[in-house]
XYZ file of C-alpha atoms in Angstrom:
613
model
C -0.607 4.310 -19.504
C -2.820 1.739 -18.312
C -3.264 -1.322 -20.585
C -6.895 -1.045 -22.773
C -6.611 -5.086 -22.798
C -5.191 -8.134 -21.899
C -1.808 -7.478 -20.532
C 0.849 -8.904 -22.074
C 3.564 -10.693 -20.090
C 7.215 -12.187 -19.726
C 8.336 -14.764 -17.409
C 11.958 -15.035 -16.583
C 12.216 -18.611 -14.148
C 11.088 -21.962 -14.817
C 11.530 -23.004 -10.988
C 8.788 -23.376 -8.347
C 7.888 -19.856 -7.435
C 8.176 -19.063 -11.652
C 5.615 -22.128 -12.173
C 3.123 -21.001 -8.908
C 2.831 -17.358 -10.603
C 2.717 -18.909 -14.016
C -0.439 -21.195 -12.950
C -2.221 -17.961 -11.063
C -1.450 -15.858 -14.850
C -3.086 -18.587 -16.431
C -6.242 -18.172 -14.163
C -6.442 -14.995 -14.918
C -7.311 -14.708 -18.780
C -9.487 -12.071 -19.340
C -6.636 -9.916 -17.750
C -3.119 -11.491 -18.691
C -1.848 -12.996 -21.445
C 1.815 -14.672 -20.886
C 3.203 -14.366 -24.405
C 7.327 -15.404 -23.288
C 8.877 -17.598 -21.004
C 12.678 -17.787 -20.428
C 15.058 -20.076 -18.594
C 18.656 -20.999 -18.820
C 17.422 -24.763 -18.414
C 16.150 -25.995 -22.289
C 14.876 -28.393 -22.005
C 12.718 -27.137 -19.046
C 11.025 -23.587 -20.143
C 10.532 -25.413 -23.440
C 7.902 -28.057 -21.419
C 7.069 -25.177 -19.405
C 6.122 -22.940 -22.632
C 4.390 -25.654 -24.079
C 2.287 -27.488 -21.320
C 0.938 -23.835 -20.568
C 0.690 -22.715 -24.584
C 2.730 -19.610 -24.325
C 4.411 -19.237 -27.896
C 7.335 -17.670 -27.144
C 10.001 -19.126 -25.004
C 14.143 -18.771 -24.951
C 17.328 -19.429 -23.002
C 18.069 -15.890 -22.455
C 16.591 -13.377 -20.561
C 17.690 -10.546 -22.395
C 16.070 -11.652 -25.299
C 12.857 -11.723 -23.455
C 13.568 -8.080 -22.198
C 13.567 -6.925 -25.792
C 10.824 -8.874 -26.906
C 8.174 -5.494 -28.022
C 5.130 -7.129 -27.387
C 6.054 -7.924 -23.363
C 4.992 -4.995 -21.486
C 5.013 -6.621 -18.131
C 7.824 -9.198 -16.735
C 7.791 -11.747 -13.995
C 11.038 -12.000 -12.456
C 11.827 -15.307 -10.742
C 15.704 -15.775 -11.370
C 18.408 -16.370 -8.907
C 18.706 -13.832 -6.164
C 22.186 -12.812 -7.885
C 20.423 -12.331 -11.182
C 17.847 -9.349 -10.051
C 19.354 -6.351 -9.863
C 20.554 -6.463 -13.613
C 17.453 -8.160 -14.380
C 15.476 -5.139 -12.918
C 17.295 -2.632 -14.400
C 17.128 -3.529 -17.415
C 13.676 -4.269 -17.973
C 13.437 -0.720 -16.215
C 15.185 0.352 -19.082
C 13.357 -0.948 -21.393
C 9.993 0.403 -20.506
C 8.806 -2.849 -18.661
C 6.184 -3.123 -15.413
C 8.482 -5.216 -13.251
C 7.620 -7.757 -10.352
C 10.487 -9.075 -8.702
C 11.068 -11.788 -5.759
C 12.698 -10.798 -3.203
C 15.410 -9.444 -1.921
C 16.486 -7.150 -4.560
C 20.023 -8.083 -3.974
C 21.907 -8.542 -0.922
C 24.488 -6.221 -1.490
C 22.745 -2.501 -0.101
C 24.655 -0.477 -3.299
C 23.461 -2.226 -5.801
C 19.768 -1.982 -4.458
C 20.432 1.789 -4.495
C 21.490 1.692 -8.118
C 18.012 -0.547 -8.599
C 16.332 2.101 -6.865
C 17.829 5.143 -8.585
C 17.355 2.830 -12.389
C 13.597 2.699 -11.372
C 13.431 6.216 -10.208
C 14.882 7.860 -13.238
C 12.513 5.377 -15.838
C 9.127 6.128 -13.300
C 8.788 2.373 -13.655
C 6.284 0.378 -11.936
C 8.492 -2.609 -10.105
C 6.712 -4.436 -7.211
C 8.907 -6.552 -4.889
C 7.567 -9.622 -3.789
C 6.155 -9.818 -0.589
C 3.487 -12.207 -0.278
C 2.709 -12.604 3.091
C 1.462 -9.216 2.626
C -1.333 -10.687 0.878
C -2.822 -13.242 3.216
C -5.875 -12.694 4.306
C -5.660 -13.019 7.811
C -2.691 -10.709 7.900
C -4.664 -8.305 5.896
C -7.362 -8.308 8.463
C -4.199 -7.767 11.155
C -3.856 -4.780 9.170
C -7.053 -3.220 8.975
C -7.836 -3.761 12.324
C -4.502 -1.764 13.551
C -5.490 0.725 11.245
C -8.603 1.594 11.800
C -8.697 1.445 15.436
C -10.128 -1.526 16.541
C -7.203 -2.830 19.136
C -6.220 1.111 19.733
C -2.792 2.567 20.028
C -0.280 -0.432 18.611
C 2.130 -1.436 21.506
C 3.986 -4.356 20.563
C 3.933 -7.137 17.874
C 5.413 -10.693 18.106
C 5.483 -12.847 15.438
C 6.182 -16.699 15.509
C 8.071 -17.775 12.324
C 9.129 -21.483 11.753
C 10.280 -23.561 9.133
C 9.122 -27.312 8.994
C 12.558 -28.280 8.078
C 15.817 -26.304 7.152
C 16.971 -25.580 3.400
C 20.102 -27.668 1.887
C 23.213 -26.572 3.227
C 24.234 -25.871 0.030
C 21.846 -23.165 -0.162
C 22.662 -21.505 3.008
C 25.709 -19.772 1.844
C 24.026 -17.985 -1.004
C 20.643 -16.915 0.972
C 22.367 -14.229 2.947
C 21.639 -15.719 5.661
C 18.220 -16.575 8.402
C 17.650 -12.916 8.624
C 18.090 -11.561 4.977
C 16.384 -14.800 3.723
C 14.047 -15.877 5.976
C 13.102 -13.135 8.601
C 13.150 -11.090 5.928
C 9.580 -11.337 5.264
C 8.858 -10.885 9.162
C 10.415 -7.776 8.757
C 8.631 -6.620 6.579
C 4.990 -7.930 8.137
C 6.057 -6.044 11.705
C 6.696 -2.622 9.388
C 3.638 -2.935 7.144
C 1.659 -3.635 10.444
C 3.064 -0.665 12.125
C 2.998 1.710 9.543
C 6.743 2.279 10.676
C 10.172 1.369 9.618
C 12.255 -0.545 12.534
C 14.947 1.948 13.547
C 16.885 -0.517 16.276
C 17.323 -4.475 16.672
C 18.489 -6.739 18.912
C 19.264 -10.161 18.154
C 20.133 -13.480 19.847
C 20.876 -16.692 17.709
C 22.259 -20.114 17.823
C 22.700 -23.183 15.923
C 20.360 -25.618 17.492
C 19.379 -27.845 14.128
C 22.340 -28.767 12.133
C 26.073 -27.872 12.987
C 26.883 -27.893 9.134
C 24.690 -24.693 9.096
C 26.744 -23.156 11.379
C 30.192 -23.969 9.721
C 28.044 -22.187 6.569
C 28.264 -18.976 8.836
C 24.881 -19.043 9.480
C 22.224 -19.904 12.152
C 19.270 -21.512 12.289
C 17.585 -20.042 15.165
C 16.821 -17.092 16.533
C 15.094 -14.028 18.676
C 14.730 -10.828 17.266
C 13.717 -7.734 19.814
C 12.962 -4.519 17.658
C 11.789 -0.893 18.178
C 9.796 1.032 15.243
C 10.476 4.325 14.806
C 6.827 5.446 16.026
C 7.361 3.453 19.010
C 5.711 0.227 18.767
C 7.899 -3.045 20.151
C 8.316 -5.687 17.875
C 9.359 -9.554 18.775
C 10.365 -12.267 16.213
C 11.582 -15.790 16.838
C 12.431 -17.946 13.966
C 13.753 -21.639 13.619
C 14.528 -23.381 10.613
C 12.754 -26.471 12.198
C 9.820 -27.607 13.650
C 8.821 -30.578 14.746
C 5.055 -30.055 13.780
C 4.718 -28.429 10.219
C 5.259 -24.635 8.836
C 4.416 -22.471 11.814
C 2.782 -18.812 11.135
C 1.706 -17.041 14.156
C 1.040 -13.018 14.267
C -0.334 -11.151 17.144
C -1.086 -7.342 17.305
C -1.139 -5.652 21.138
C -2.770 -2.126 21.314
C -4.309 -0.199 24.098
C -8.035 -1.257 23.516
C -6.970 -5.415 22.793
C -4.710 -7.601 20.605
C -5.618 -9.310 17.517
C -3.599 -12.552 16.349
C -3.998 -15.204 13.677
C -3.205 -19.135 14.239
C -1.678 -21.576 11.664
C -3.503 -22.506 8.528
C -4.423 -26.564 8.514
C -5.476 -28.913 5.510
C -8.432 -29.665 7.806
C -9.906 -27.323 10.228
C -11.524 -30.259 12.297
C -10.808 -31.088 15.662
C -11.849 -34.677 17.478
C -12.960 -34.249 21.190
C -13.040 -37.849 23.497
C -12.140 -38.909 26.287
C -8.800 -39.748 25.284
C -8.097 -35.627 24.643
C -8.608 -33.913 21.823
C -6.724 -33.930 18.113
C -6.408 -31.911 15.189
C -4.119 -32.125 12.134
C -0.447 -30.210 12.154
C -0.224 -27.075 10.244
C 0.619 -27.224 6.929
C 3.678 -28.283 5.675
C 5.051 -26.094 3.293
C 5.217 -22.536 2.440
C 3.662 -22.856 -0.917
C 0.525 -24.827 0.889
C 0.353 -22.631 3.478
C 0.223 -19.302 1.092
C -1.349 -20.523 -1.747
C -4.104 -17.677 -1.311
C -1.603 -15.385 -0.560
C 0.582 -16.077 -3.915
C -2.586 -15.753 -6.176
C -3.888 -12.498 -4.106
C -0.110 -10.882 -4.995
C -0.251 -11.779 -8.382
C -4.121 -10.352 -8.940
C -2.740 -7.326 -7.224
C 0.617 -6.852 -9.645
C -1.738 -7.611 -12.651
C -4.721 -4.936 -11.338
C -1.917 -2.407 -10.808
C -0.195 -2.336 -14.076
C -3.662 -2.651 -15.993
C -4.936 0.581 -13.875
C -1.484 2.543 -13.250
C -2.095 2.299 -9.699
C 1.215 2.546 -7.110
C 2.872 -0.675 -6.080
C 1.601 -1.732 -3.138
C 5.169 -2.566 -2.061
C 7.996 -1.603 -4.469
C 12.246 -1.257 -4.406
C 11.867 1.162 -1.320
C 9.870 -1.565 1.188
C 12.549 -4.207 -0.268
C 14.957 -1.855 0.702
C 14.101 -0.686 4.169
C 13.781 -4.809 5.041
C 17.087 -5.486 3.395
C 18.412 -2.841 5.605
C 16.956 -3.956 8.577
C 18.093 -7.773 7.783
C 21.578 -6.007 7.665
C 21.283 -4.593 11.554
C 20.224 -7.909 12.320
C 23.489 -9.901 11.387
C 25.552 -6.840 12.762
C 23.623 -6.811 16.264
C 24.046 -11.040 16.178
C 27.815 -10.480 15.552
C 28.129 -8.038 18.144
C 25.878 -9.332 20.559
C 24.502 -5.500 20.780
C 21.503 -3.330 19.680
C 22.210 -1.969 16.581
C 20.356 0.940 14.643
C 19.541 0.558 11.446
C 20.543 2.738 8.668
C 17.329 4.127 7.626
C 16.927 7.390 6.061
C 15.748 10.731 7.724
C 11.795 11.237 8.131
C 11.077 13.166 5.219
C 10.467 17.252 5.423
C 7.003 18.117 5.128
C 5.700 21.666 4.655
C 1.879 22.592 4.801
C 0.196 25.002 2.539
C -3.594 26.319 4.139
C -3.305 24.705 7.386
C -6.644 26.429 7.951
C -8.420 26.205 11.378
C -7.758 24.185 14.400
C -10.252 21.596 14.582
C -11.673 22.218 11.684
C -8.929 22.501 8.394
C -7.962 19.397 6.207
C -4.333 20.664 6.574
C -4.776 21.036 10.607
C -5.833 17.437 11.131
C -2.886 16.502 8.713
C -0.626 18.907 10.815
C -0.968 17.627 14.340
C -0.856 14.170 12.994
C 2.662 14.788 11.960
C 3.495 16.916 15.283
C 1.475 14.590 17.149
C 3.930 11.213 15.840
C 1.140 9.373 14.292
C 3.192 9.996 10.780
C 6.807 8.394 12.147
C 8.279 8.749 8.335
C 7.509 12.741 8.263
C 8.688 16.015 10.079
C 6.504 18.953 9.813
C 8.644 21.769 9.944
C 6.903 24.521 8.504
C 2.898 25.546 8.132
C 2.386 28.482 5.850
C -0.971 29.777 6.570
C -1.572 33.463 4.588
C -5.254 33.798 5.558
C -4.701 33.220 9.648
C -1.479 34.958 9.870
C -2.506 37.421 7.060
C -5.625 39.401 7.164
C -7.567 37.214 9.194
C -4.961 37.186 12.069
C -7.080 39.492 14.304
C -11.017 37.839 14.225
C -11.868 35.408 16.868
C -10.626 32.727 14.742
C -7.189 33.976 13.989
C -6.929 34.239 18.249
C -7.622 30.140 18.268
C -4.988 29.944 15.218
C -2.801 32.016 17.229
C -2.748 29.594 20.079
C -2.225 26.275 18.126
C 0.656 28.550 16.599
C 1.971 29.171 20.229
C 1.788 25.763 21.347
C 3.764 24.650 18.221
C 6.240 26.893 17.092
C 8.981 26.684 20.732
C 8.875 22.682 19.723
C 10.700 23.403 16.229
C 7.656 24.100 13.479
C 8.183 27.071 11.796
C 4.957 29.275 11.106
C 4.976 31.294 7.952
C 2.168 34.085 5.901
C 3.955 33.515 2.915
C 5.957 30.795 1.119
C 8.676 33.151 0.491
C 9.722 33.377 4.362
C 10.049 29.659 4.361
C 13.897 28.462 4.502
C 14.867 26.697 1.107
C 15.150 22.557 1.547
C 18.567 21.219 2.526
C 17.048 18.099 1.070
C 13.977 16.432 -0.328
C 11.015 18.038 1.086
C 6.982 17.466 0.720
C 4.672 19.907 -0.257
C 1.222 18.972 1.469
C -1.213 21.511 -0.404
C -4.982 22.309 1.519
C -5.792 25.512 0.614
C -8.817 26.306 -1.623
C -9.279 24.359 -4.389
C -9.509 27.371 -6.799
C -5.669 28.293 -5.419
C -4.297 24.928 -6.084
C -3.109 25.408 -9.643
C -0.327 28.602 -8.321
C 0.064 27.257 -5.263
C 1.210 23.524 -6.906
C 3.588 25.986 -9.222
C 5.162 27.831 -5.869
C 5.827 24.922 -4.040
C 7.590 23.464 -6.996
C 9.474 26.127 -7.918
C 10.590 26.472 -4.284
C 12.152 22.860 -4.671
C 9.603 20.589 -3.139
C 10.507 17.233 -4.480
C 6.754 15.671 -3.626
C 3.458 17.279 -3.733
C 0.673 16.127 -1.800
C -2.863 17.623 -3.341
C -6.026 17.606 -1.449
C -9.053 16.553 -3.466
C -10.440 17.416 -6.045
C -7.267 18.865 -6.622
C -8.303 22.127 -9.065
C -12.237 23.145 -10.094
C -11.658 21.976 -14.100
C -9.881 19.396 -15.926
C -8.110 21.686 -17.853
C -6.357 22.833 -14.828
C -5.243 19.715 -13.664
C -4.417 18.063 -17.064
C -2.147 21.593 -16.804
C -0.682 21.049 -13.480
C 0.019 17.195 -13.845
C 2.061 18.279 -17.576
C 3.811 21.036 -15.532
C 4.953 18.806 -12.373
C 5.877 16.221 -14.790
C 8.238 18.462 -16.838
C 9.559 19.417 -13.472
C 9.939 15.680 -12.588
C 8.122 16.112 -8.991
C 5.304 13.260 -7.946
C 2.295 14.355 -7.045
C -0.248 12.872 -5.364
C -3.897 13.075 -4.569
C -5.714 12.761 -1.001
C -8.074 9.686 -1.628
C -7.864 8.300 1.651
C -10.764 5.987 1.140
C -8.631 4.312 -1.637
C -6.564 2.723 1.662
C -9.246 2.986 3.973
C -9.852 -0.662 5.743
C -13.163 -0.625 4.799
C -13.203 -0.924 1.427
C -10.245 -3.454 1.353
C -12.836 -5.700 3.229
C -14.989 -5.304 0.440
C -12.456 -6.011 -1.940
C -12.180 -9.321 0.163
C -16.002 -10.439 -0.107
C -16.495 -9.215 -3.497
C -13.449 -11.894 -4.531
C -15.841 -14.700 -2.829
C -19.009 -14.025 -4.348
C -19.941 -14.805 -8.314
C -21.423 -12.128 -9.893
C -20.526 -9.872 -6.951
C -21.860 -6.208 -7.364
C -20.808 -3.256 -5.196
C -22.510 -0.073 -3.502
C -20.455 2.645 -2.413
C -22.418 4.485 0.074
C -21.029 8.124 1.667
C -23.467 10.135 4.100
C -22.912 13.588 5.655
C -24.876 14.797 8.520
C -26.258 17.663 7.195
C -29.893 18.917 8.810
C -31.770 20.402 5.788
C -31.659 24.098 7.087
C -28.277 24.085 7.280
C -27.907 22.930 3.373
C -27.769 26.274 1.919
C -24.462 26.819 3.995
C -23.478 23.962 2.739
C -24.213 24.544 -0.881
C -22.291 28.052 -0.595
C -19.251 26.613 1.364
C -18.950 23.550 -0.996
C -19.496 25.486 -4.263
C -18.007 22.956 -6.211
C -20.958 20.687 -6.026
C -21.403 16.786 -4.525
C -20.293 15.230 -6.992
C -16.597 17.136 -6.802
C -16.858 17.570 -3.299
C -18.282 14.995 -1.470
C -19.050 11.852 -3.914
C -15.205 12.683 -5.347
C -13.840 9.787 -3.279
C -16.194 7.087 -4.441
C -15.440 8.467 -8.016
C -11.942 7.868 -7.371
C -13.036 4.789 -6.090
C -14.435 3.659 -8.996
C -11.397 4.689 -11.193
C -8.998 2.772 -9.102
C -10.965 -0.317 -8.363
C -13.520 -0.862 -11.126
C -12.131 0.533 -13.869
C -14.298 3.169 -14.885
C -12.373 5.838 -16.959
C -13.715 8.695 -18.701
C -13.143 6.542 -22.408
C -14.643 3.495 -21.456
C -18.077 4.375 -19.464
C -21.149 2.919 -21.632
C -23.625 3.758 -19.124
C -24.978 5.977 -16.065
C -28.383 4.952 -15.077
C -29.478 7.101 -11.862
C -31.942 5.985 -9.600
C -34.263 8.916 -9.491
C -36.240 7.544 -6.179
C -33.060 8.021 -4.289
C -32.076 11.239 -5.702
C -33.204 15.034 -4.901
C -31.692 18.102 -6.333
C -32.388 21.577 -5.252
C -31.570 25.394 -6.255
C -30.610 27.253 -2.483
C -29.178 30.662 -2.049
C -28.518 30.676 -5.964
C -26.871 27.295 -5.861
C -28.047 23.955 -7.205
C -26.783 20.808 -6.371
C -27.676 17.181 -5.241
C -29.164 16.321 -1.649
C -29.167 13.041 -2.301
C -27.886 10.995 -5.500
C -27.580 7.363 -6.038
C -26.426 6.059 -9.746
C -24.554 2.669 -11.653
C -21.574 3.359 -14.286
C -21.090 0.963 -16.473
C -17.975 0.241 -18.643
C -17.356 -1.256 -21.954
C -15.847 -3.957 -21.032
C -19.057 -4.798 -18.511
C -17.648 -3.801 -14.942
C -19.921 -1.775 -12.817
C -20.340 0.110 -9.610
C -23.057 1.713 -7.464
C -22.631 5.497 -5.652
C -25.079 6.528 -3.298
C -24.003 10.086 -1.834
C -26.383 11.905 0.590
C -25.585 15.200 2.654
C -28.858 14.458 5.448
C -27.623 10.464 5.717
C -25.859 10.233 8.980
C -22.174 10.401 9.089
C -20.770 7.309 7.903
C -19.109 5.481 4.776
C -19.825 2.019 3.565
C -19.638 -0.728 1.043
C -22.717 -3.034 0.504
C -21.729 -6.307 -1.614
C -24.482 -7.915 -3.205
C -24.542 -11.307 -5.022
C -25.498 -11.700 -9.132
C -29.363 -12.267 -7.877
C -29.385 -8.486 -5.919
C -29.088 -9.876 -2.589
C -26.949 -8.271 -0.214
C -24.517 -10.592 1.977
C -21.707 -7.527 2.835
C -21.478 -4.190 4.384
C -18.258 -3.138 5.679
């Protein structure tokens, strides 16, 4: 359950990275409140407890673990220490956040993963670069279109000096300890695990690295599995500061961020022109990026939200870092042991062109979704009674075009073969089916449930169906795409910049108004659990607005218009501001004759608008 106040959390580290997520906690007190800090070192968590007035500190983690009043821990321990670390506070009912890697041994981060698995506990691996804001833009821009269809990525990743050598032999090595985090940039970019590497490295810094069995540079040539190339090079030296460099080639451009500098200034003369050397060191250089992470672990475990990179990302990277050293050993490509796209079965496909579940299918057949297989639509309506009207002929076709290439078409669920393994449940039928149909799928052994909004017409119903998956043990989860969409991380951005920031979620349809009592009929469920649904999820996720804790909905009845058509009634137009307890708010503005378009409009504390995204 989300937290009602300030959360309360443990630290376990007193080192660098403990003391740089300790100082972004402390910024942060109307959220967090660090209540225990422990370190083997004495002498050192007890300064650290006491510059920073956290009352609780001790020499031993475990008795932070079962301290009752942590509900959150920080875990910044030796790389050997995690795993047991993890589990335990798993265990013991904790929200986890981890540094990476989990642990460089591949069966011990499955026991991790299985530990967090069987608890449902929230654990978020560290992955900061994640977090930087020019990455993030990388990001959005991929994914919503802007450079095209991704081709390649190459990434330029260079230390300003090399670690002890002392450390070398207990990092795993450049590719599970540094490249790691490149890894994991080229996958979150992509959208797609690497399936193959190729690696070339050398010692071209220090020899004593190399008699460490390591190497301290390298090039890394990798193919996702939806295609997209990806190139790496790494050093442990530069001769010129801590060099960052990501570029993203699609079909329509490329997109690429330069090194960070302490000053942005450059001198033009005659005698050329000069600028200062990137930054120096990592914790300069993602500063930002370190306090972004730890607002995001904080946000998550206050709101129950999904980690936005958890045991499974660590894993897939560890994996990959794994390939790497084989393929340098070898000097050959080597695939990477990743596991099988997951089996995905549709429920109400519905019509070509036009159904939620047939733009979802022929993403999947299409190879836009490289970490699912579609292998059977069951579509009663189309294949059922409806099979013979003009739109059962078009159904017929996509059905024709489909089923030689492997997809299995079905009129019932009971004609579909059982699973062999974990399959997904992808439900878009009518929302008044939802309720059996969630039951069926289960109880045919779907493992994951994917429910298209708003899910089921009454609370009651899906109060009922979340008690029933959970006693069944299956996930389930809801189809808020605008919750990931890039706009409103954008937003997120700007409103992070601006005091007193205050948001406007704004969705239009492009309704003409003779065509809105076909619209009333066809979306009986009304705006505000049809249409405005994703801005109300929007406001759960983001602002905090729960059904316990709203004080306030003022509507703005200049921008609003209801009216009664073909027996219906229901908004036109509706704009209103909810206001919780603890003094968060948020604007929804929701008209079916607005255009076609979604936005967020950031305004600063004096009403003025300075972002639309």
């Amino acid at each position: 359950m989300a937290s009602q106040g300030t959360l309360k959390v443990g630290l376990i580290g007193a080192g660098r990275i403990a003391r740089c997520h300790l100082a972004s906690l402390m910024s942060m007190t109307t959220k967090v409140t660090v209540v225990h800090i422990s370190d083997p070192w004495a002498q050192g968590v007890a300064d650290l407890a006491a510059s920073y007035n956290v009352p609780r500190h001790s020499t031993n983690w475990e008795e932070l673990v079962a301290d009752a009043e942590v509900e959150a821990v920080l875990i910044c321990s030796p790389t050997a220490l995690h795993a047991d670390q993890i589990m335990a506070c798993a265990n013991a009912g904790k929200k986890i956040f981890c540094e990476k890697p989990v642990s460089l041994d591949i069966e011990i981060v499955n026991q991790v993963a299985e530990t967090v698995a069987a608890n449902d506990a929230f654990c978020m691996v560290a992955f900061q670069r994640r977090f930087d804001s020019n990455f993030m833009r990388i990001k959005a821009a991929v994914d919503d279109g802007s450079v095209g269809a991704l081709k390649m990525i190459h990434i330029v990743s260079r230390d300003p000096a090399p670690p002890p050598v002392a450390y070398i032999g207990q990092s795993g090595g450049l590719h599970m300890d540094m490249c790691i985090h490149d890894f994991d940039m080229a996958m979150w970019v992509a959208g797609s695990p690497i399936e193959e590497v190729m690696v070339m490295g050398g010692c071209t810094v220090n020899k004593e690295i190399a008699a460490a069995g390591d190497i301290d540079t390298s090039v890394v040539m990798a193919k996702c599995r939806n295609g997209v190339i990806v190139t790496i090079d790494n050093c442990r030296q530069s001769g010129y500061g801590y060099d960052q460099r990501f570029e993203a080639f699609g079909s329509k451009g490329m997109i690429e961020t330069d090194n960070r500098y302490a000053n942005q200034c450059k001198s033009l003369t005659s005698a050329g022109v000069q600028s200062d050397l990137p930054m120096d060191f990592f914790m300069d250089r993602y500063a930002e990026a370190y306090k972004a992470e730890m607002e995001a672990f904080v946000d998550c475990c206050r709101s129950g939200a999904k980690a936005p990179c958890g045991v499974a990302e660590g894993k897939v990277a560890t994996l990959v870092a794994m390939a790497a050293k084989a393929s340098l050993n070898s000097g050959m490509p080597v695939k990477v042991d990743l596991p099988p796209p997951t089996d995905v079965m549709i429920i109400g496909c519905g019509l070509p062109k036009r159904g939620m579940g047939w733009f979802h299918a022929t993403q999947m057949l299409n190879g836009e979704c490289p970490n699912a297989k579609l292998n059977n639509i069951v579509e009663p309506w189309f294949l059922g009674g409806g099979k013979d009207g003009p739109a059962g002929q078009e159904f017929a076709e996509f059905k024709n075009e489909w089923e030689p290439k492997g997809c299995g078409f079905h009129a019932s669920l009971d004609t579909v073969p059982p699973p062999t393994g974990p399959r997904m449940a992808l439900i878009a039928g009518r929302t008044a089916d939802n309720p059996k149909l969630l039951r069926d799928v289960i109880e045919a052994g779907c493992t994951k449930v994917m429910l298209e909004k708003p899910g089921a017409t009454t609370v009651a119903d899906l109060e009922s169906m979340a008690a029933f998956a959970a006693e069944k043990g299956v996930d389930v989860y809801m189809g808020y795409n605008k919750n990931i969409a890039s706009y409103i991380t954008k937003a997120r951005e700007a409103e992070g910049k601006i005091a007193g920031a205050k948001t406007k979620l704004v969705t239009l349809n492009a309704y003409k108004r003779e065509e809105l009592e076909e619209c009333f009929t066809r979306n009986a469920e009304g705006m505000l659990k049809n249409m405005a649904i994703h801005e109300l999820a929007l406001a759960a996720t983001f602002y905090g607005c729960r059904a316990d804790n709203i004080a306030s909905i003022v509507v703005n009845k200049a921008n609003s218009e209801c009216l009664t058509l073909g027996g219906k009634t229901d908004f036109v137009k509706v704009e209103f501001t909810m206001t919780t307890t603890e003094g968060t708010s948020v604007t929804i503005f929701a008209d079916r004759c607005g255009g076609a378009e979604a936005m967020a409009i950031v305004s600063d504390a004096a009403g003025n608008e300075v972002f639309t995204s």
